[in-house]
JSON list of C-alpha atoms and ligand atoms in Angstrom, two decimals:
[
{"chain": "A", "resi": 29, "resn": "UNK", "atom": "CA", "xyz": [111.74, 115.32, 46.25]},
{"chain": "A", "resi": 30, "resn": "UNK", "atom": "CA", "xyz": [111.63, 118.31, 43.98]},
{"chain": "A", "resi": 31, "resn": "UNK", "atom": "CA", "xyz": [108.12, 119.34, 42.87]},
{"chain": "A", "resi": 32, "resn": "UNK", "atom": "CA", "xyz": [108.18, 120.69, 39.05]},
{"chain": "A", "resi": 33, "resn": "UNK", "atom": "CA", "xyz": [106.56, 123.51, 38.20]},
{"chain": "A", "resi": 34, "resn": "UNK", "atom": "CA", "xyz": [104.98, 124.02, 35.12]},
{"chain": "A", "resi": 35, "resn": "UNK", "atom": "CA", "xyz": [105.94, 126.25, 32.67]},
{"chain": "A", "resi": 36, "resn": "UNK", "atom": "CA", "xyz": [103.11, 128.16, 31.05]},
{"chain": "A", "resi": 37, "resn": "UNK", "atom": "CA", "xyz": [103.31, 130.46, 28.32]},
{"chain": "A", "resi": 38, "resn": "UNK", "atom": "CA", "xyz": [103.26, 134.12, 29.36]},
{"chain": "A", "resi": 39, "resn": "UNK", "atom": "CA", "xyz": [100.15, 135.70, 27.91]},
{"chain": "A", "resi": 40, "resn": "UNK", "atom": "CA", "xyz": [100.91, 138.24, 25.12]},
{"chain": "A", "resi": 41, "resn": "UNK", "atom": "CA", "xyz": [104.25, 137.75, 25.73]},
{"chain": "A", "resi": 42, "resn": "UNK", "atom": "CA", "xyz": [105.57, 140.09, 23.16]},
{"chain": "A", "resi": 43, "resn": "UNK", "atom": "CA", "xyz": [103.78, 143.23, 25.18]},
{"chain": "A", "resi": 44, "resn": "UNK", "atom": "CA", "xyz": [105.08, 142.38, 28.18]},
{"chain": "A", "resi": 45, "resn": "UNK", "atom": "CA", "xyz": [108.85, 141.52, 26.63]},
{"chain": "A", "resi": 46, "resn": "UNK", "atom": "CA", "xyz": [108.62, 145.23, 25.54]},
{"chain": "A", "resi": 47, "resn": "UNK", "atom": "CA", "xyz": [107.15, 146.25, 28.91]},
{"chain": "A", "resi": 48, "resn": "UNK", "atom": "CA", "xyz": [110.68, 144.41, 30.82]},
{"chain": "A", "resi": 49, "resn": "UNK", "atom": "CA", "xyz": [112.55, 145.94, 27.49]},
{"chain": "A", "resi": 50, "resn": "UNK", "atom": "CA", "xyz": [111.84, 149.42, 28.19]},
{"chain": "A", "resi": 51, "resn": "UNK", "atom": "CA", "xyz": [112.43, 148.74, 32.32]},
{"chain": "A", "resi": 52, "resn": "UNK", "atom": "CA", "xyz": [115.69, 148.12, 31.83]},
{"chain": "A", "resi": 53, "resn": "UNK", "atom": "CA", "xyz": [116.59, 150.36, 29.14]},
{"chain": "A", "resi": 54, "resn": "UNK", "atom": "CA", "xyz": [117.57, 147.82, 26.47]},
{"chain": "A", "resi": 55, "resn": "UNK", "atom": "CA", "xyz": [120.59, 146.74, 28.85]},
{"chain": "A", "resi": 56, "resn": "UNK", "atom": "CA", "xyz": [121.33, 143.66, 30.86]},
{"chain": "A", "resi": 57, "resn": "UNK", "atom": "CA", "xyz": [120.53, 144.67, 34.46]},
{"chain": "A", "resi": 58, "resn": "UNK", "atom": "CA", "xyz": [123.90, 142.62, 35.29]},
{"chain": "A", "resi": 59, "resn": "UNK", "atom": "CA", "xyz": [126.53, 143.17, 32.34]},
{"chain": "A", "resi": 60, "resn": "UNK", "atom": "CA", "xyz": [125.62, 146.27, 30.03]},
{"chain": "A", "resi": 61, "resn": "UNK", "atom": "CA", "xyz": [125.12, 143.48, 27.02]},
{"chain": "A", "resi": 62, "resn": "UNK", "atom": "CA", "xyz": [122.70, 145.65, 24.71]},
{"chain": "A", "resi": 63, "resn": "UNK", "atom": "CA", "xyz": [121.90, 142.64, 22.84]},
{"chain": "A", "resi": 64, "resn": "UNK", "atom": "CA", "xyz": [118.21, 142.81, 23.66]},
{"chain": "A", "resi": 65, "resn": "UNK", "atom": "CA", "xyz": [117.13, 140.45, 20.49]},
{"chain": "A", "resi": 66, "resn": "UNK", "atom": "CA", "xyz": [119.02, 137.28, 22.54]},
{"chain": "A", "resi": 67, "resn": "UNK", "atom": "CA", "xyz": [117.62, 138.37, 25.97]},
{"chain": "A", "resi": 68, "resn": "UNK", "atom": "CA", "xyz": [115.78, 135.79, 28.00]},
{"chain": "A", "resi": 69, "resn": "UNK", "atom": "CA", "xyz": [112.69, 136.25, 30.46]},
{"chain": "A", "resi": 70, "resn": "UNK", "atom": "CA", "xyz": [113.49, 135.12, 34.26]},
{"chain": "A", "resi": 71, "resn": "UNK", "atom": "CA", "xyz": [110.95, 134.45, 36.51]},
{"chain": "A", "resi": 72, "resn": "UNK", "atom": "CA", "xyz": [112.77, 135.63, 39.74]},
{"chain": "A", "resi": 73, "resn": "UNK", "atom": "CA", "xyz": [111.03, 133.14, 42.11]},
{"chain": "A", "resi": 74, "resn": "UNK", "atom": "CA", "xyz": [111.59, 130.61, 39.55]},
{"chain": "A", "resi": 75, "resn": "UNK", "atom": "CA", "xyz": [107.88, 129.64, 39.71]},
{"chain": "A", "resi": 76, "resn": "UNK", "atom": "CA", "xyz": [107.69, 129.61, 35.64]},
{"chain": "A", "resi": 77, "resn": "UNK", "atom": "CA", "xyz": [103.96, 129.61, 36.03]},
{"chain": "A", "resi": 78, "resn": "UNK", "atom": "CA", "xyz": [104.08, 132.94, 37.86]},
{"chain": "A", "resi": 79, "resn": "UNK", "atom": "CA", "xyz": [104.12, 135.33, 35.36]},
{"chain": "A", "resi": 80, "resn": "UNK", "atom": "CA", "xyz": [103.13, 138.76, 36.83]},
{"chain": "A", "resi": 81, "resn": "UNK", "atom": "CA", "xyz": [105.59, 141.19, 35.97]},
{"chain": "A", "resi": 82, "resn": "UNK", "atom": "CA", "xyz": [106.83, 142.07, 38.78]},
{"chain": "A", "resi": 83, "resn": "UNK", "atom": "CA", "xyz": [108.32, 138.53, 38.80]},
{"chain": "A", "resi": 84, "resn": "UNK", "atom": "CA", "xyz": [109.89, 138.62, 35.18]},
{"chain": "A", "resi": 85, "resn": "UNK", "atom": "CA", "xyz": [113.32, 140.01, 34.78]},
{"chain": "A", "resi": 86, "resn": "UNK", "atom": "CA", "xyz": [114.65, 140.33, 30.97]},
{"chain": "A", "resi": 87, "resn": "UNK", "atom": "CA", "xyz": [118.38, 139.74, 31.06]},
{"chain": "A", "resi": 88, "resn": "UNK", "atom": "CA", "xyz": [121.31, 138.87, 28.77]},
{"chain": "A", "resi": 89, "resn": "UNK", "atom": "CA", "xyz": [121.87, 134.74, 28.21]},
{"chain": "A", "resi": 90, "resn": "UNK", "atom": "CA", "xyz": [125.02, 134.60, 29.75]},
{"chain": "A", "resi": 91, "resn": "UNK", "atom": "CA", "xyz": [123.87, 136.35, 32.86]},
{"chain": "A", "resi": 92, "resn": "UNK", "atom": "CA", "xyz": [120.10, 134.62, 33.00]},
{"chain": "A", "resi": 93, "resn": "UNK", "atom": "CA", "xyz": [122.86, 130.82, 33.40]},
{"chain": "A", "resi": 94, "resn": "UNK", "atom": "CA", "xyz": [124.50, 132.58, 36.06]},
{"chain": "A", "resi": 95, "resn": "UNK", "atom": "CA", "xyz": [121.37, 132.90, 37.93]},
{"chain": "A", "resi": 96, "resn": "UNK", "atom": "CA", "xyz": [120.66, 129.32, 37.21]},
{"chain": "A", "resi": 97, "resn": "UNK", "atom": "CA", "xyz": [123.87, 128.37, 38.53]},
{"chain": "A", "resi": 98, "resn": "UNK", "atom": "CA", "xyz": [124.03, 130.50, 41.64]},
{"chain": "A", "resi": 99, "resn": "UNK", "atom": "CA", "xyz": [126.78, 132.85, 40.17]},
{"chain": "A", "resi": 100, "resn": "UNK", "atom": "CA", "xyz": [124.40, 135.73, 40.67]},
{"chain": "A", "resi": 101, "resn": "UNK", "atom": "CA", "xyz": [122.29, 134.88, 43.94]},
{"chain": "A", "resi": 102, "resn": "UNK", "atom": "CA", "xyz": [118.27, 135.71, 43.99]},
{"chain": "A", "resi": 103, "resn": "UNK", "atom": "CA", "xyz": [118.60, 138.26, 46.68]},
{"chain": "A", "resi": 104, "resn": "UNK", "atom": "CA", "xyz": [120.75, 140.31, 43.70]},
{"chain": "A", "resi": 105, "resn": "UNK", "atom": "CA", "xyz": [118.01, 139.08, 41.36]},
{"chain": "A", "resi": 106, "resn": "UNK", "atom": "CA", "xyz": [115.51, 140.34, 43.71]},
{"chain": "A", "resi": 107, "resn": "UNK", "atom": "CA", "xyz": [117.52, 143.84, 44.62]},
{"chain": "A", "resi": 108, "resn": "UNK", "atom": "CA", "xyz": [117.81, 144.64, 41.01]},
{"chain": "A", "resi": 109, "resn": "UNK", "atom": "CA", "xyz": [114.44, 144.12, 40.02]},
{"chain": "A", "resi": 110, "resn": "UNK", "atom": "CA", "xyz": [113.34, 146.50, 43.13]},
{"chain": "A", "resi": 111, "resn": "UNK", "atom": "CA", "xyz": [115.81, 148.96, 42.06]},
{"chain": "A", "resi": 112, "resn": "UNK", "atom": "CA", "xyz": [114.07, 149.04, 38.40]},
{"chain": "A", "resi": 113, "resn": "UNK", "atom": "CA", "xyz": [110.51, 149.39, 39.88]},
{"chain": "A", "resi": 114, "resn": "UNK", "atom": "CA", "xyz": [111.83, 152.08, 42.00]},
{"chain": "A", "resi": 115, "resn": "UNK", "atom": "CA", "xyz": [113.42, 154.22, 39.07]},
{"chain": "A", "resi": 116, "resn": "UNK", "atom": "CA", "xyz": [112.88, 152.18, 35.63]},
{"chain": "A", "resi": 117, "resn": "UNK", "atom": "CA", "xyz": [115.86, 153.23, 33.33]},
{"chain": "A", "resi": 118, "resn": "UNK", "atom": "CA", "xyz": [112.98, 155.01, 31.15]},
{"chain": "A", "resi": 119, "resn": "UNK", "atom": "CA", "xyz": [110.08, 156.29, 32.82]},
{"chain": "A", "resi": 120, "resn": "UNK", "atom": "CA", "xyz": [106.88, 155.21, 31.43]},
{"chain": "A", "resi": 121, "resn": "UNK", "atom": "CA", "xyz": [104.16, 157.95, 31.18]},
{"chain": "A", "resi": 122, "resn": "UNK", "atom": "CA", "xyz": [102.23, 157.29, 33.81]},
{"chain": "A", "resi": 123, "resn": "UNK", "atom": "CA", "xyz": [98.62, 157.14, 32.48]},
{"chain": "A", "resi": 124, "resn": "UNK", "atom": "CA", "xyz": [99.33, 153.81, 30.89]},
{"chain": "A", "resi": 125, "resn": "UNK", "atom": "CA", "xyz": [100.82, 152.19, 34.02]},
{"chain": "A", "resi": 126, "resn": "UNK", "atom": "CA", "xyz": [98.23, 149.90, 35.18]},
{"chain": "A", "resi": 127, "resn": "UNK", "atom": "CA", "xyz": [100.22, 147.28, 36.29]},
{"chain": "A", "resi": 128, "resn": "UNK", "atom": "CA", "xyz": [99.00, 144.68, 39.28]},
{"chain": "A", "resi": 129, "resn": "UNK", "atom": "CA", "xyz": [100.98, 142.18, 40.67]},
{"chain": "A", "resi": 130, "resn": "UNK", "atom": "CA", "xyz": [102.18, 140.57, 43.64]},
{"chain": "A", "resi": 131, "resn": "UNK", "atom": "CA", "xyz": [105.14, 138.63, 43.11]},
{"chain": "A", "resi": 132, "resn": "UNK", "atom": "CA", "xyz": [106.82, 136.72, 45.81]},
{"chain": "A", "resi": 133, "resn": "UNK", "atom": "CA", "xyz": [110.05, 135.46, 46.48]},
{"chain": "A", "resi": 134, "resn": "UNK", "atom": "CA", "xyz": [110.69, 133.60, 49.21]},
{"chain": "A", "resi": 135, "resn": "UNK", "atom": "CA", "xyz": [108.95, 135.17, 51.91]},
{"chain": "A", "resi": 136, "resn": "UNK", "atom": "CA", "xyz": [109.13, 138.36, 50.65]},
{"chain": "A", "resi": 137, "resn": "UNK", "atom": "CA", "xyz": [106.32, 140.32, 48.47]},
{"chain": "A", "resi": 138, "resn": "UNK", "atom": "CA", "xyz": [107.20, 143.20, 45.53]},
{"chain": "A", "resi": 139, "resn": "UNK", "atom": "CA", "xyz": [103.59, 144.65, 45.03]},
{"chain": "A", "resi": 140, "resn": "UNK", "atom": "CA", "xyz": [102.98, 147.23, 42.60]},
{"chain": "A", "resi": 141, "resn": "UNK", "atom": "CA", "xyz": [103.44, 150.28, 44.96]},
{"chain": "A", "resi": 142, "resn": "UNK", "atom": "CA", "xyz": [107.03, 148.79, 44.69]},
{"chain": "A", "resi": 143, "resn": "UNK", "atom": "CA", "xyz": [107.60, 147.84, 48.40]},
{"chain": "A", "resi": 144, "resn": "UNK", "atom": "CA", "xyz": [108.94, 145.36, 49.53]},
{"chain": "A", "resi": 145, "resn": "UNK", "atom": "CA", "xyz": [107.49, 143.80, 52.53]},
{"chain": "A", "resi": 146, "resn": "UNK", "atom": "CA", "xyz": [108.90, 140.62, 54.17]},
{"chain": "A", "resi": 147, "resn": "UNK", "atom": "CA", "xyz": [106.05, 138.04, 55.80]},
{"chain": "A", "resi": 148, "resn": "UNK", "atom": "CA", "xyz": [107.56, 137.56, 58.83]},
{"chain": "A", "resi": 149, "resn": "UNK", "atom": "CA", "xyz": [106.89, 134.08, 60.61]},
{"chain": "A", "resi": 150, "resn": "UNK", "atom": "CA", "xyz": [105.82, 136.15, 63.61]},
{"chain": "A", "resi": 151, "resn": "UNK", "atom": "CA", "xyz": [103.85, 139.44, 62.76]},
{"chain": "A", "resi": 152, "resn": "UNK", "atom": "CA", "xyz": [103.92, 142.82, 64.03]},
{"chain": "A", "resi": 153, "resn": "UNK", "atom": "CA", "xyz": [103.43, 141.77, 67.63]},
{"chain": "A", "resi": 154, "resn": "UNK", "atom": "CA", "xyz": [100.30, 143.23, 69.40]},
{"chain": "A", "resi": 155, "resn": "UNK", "atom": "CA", "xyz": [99.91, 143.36, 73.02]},
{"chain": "A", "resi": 156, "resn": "UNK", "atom": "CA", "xyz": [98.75, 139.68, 73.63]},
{"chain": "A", "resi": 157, "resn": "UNK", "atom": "CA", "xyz": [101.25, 139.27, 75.91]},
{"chain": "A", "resi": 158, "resn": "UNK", "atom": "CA", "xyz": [101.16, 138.97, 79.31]},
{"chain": "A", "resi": 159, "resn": "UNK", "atom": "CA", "xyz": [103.19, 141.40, 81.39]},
{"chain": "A", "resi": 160, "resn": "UNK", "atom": "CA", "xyz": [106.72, 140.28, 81.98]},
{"chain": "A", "resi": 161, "resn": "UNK", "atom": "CA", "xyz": [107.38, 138.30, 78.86]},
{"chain": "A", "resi": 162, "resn": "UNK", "atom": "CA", "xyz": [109.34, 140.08, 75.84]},
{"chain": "A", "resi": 163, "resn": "UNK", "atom": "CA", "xyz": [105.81, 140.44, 73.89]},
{"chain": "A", "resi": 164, "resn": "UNK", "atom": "CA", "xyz": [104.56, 143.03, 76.25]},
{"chain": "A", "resi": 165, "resn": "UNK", "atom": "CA", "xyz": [107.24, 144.98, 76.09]},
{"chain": "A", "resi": 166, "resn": "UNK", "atom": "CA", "xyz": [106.78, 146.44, 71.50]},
{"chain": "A", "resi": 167, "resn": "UNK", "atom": "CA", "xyz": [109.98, 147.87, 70.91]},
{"chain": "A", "resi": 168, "resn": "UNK", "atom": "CA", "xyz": [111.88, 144.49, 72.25]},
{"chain": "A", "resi": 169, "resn": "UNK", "atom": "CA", "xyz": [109.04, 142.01, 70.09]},
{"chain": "A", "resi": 170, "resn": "UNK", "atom": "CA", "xyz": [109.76, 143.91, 67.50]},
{"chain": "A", "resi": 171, "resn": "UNK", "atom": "CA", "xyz": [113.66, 144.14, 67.39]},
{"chain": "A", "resi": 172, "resn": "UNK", "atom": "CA", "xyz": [113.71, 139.90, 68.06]},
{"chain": "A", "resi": 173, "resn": "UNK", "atom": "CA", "xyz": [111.37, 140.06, 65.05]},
{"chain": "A", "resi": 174, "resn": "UNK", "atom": "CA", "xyz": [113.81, 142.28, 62.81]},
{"chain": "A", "resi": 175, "resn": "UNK", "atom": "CA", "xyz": [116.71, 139.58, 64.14]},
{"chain": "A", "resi": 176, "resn": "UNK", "atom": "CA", "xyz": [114.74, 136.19, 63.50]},
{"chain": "A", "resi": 177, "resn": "UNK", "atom": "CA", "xyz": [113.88, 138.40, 59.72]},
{"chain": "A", "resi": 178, "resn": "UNK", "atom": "CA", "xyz": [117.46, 138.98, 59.10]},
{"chain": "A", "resi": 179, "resn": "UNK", "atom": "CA", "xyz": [118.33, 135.58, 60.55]},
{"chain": "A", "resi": 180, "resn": "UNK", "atom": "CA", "xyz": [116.35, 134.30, 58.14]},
{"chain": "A", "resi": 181, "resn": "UNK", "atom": "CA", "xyz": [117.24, 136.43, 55.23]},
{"chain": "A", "resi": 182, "resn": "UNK", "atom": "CA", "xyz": [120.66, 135.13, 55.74]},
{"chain": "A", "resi": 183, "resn": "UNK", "atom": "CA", "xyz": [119.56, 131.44, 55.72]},
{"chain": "A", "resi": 184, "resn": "UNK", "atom": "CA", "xyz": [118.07, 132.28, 52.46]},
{"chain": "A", "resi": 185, "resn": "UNK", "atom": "CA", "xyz": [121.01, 133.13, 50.49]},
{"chain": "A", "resi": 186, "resn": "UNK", "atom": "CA", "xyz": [122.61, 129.97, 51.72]},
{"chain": "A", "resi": 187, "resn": "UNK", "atom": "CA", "xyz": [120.16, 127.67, 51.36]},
{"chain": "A", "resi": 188, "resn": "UNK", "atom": "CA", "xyz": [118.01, 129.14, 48.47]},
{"chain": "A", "resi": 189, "resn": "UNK", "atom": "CA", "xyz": [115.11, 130.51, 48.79]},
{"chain": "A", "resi": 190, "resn": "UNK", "atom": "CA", "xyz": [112.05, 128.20, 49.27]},
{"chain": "A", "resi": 191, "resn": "UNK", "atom": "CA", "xyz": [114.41, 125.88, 50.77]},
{"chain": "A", "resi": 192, "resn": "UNK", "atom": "CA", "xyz": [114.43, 127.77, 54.46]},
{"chain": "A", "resi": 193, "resn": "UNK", "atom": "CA", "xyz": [112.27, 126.50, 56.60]},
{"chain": "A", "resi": 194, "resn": "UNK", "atom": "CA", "xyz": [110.98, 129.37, 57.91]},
{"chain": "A", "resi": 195, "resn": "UNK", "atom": "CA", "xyz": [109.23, 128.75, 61.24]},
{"chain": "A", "resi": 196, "resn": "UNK", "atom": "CA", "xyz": [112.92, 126.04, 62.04]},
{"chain": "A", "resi": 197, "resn": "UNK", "atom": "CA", "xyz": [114.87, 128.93, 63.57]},
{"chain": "A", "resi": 198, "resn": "UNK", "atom": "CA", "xyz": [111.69, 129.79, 65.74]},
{"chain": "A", "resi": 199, "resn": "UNK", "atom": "CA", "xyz": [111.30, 126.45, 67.10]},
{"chain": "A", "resi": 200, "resn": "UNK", "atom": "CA", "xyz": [114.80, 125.96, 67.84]},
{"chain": "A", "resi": 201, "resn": "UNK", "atom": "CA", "xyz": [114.76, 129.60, 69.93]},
{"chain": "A", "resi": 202, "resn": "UNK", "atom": "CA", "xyz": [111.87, 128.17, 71.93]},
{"chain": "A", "resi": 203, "resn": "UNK", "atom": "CA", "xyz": [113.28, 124.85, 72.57]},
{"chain": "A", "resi": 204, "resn": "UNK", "atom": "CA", "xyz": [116.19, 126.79, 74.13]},
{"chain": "A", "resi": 205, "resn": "UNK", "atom": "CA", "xyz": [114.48, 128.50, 75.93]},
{"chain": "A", "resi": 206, "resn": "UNK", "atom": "CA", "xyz": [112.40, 126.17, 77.23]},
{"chain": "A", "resi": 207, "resn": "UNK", "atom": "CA", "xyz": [109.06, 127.84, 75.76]},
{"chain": "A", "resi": 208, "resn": "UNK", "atom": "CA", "xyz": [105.78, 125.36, 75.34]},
{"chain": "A", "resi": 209, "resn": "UNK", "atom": "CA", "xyz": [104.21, 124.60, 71.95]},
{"chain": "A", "resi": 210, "resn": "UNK", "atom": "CA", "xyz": [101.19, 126.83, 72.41]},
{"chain": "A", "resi": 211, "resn": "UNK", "atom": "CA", "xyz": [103.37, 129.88, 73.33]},
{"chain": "A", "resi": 212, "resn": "UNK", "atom": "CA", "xyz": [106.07, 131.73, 70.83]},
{"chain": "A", "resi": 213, "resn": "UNK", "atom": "CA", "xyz": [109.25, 133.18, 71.28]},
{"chain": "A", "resi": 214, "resn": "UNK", "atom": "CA", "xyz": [108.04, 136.49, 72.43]},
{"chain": "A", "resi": 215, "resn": "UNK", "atom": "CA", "xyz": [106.74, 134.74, 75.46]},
{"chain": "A", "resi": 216, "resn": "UNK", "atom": "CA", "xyz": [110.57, 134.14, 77.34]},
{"chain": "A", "resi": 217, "resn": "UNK", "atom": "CA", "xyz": [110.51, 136.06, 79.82]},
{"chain": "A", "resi": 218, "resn": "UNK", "atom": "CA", "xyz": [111.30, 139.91, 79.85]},
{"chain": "A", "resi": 219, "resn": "UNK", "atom": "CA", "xyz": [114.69, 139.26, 82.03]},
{"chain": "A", "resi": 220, "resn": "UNK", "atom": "CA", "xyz": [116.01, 136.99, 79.59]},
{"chain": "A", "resi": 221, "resn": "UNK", "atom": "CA", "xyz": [115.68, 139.42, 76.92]},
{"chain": "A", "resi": 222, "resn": "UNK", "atom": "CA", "xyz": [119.59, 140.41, 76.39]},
{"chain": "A", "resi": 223, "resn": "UNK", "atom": "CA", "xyz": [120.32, 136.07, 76.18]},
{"chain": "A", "resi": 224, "resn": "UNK", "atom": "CA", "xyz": [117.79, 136.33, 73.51]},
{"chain": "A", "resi": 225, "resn": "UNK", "atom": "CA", "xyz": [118.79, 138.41, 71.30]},
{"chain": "A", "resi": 226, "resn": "UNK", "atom": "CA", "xyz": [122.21, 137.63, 72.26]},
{"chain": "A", "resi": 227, "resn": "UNK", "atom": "CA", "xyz": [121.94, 134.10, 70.97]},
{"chain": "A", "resi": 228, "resn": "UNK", "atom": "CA", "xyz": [120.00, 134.75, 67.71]},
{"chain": "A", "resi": 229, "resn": "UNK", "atom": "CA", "xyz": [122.67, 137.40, 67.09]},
{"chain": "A", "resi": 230, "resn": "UNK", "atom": "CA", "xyz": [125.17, 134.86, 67.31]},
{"chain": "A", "resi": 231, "resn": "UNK", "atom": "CA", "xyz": [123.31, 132.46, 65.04]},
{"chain": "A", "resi": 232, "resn": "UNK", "atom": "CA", "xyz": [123.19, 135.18, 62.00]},
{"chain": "A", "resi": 233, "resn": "UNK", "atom": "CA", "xyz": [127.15, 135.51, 62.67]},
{"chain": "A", "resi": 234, "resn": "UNK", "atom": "CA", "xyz": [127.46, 132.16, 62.06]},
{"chain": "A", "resi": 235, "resn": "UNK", "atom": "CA", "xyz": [125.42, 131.94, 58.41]},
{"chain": "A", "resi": 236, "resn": "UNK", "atom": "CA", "xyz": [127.39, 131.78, 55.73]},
{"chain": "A", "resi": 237, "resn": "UNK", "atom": "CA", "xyz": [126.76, 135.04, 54.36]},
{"chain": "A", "resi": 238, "resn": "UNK", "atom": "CA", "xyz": [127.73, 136.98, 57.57]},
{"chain": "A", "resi": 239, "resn": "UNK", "atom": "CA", "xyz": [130.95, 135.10, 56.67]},
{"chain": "A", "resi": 240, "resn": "UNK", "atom": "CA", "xyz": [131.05, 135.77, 53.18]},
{"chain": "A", "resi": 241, "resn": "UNK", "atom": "CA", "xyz": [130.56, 138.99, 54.04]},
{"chain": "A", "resi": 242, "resn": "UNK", "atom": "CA", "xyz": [133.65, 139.37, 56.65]},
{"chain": "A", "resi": 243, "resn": "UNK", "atom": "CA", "xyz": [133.81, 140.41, 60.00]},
{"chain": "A", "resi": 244, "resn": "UNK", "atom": "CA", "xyz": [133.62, 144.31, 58.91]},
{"chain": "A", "resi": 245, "resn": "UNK", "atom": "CA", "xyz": [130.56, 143.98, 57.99]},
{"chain": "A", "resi": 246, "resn": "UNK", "atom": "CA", "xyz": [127.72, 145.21, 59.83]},
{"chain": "A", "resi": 247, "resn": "UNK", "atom": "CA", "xyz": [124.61, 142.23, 59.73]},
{"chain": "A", "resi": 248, "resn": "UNK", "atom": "CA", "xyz": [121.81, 143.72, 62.16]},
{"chain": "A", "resi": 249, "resn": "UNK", "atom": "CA", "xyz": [121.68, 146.47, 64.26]},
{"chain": "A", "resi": 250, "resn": "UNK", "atom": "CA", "xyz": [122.10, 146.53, 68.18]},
{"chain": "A", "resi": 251, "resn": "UNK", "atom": "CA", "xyz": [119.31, 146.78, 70.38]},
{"chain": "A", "resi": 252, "resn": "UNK", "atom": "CA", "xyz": [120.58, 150.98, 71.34]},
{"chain": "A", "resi": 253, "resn": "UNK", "atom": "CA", "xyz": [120.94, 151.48, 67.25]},
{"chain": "A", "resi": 254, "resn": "UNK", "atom": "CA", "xyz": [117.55, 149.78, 66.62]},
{"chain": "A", "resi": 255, "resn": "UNK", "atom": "CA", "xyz": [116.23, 151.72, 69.17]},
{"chain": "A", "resi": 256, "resn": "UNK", "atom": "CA", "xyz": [118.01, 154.95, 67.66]},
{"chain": "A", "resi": 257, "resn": "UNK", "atom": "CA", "xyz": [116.27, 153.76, 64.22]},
{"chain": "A", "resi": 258, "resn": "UNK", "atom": "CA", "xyz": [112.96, 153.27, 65.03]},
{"chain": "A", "resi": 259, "resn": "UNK", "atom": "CA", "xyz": [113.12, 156.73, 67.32]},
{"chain": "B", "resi": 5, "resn": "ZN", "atom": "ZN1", "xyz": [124.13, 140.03, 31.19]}
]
């Protein structure tokens, strides 16, 4: 059952055509085609009735099918179009940049301060935990959190996003470990904390992309790194 969206037509579209012309310099973000007159607008979380800039992305034809077909995947998409806020191929002067917007994609956000912040099923956990449980204890919440995010992130790229069920992979967690429907996963107990993370760990190994991306690669941090990280 797919719900369409519909399409409406971006208001003064030839400003803000200009406005994604200049962010990418003229040149497909994915191919160096310069052909700018054939370029096409893609809305990045393929809601074609969002159109905020920071969810349009003007790109060659050839590379705008790829998207469509999955050739180029919308975390890519979504990495490029960060990488353009963050240093747009020709600066703007800056008293004219009054740009809003606060694009999503998946369960991430790109607002206008060009951040990136992921909505986390569970956020930043506060101490509403009861001693002993994995919630009390911040830095441990928070590094499940970061795994169940990456988990997630993962899931994303194989499912597509808006097709990950987002609060699945924290219902599963509990079942296993045996946690009741009012409580969350940062309620197992503190000693169980290493078979935790342990077994979410070994759930983002198994994703697709952890596989696509070989056994070299690093997917999450350990618990002493993340600890390192976050000082
Ligand atoms: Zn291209």
């Amino acid at each position: 059952m797919t719900e369409r969206k519909t399409r409406v037509r971006i208001p003064k579209e030839n400003k803000v055509r200009a406005e994604l012309q200049k962010e990418i310099g003229s040149t497909c973000p994915f191919c160096e085609n310069t052909e700018v007159g054939h370029f096409e607008i893609h809305h990045i979380d393929e809601d074609p009735s969002n159109n905020e800039t920071g969810n349009l992305l003007l790109l060659c034809p050839i590379c705008h099918s790829k998207i469509t077909k999955g050739d180029i995947s919308n975390i890519e998409v979504f990495k490029k179009k960060i990488a353009l806020l963050k240093e747009p191929i020709i600066s703007k002067p800056k008293a004219d940049k009054a740009i809003t917007f606060n694009a999503k994609v998946g369960n991430a956000v790109v607002g206008d301060n060009n951040k990136i912040s992921i909505n986390q099923p569970k956020k930043t956990v506060k101490q509403k935990y009861p001693e002993g449980c994995i919630g009390f204890d911040t830095v441990k919440a928070n590094y499940i959190g970061h795994l169940i995010k990456r988990y997630n992130e993962y899931k994303e790229y194989e499912v597509g996003k808006g097709n990950v069920k987002y609060g699945v992979f924290g219902a599963t967690l509990k079942k296993e470990f045996k946690i009741g429907p009012t409580r969350t996963i940062y309620n197992v107990p503190i000693e169980r904390f290493e078979e935790l993370y342990t077994c979410i760990q070994s759930r983002i190994d198994k994703t697709k992309l952890a596989k696509v991306k070989g056994v070299q690669h690093k997917n999450y941090s350990s618990f002493e790194e993340y600890v390192n990280e976050v000082g």
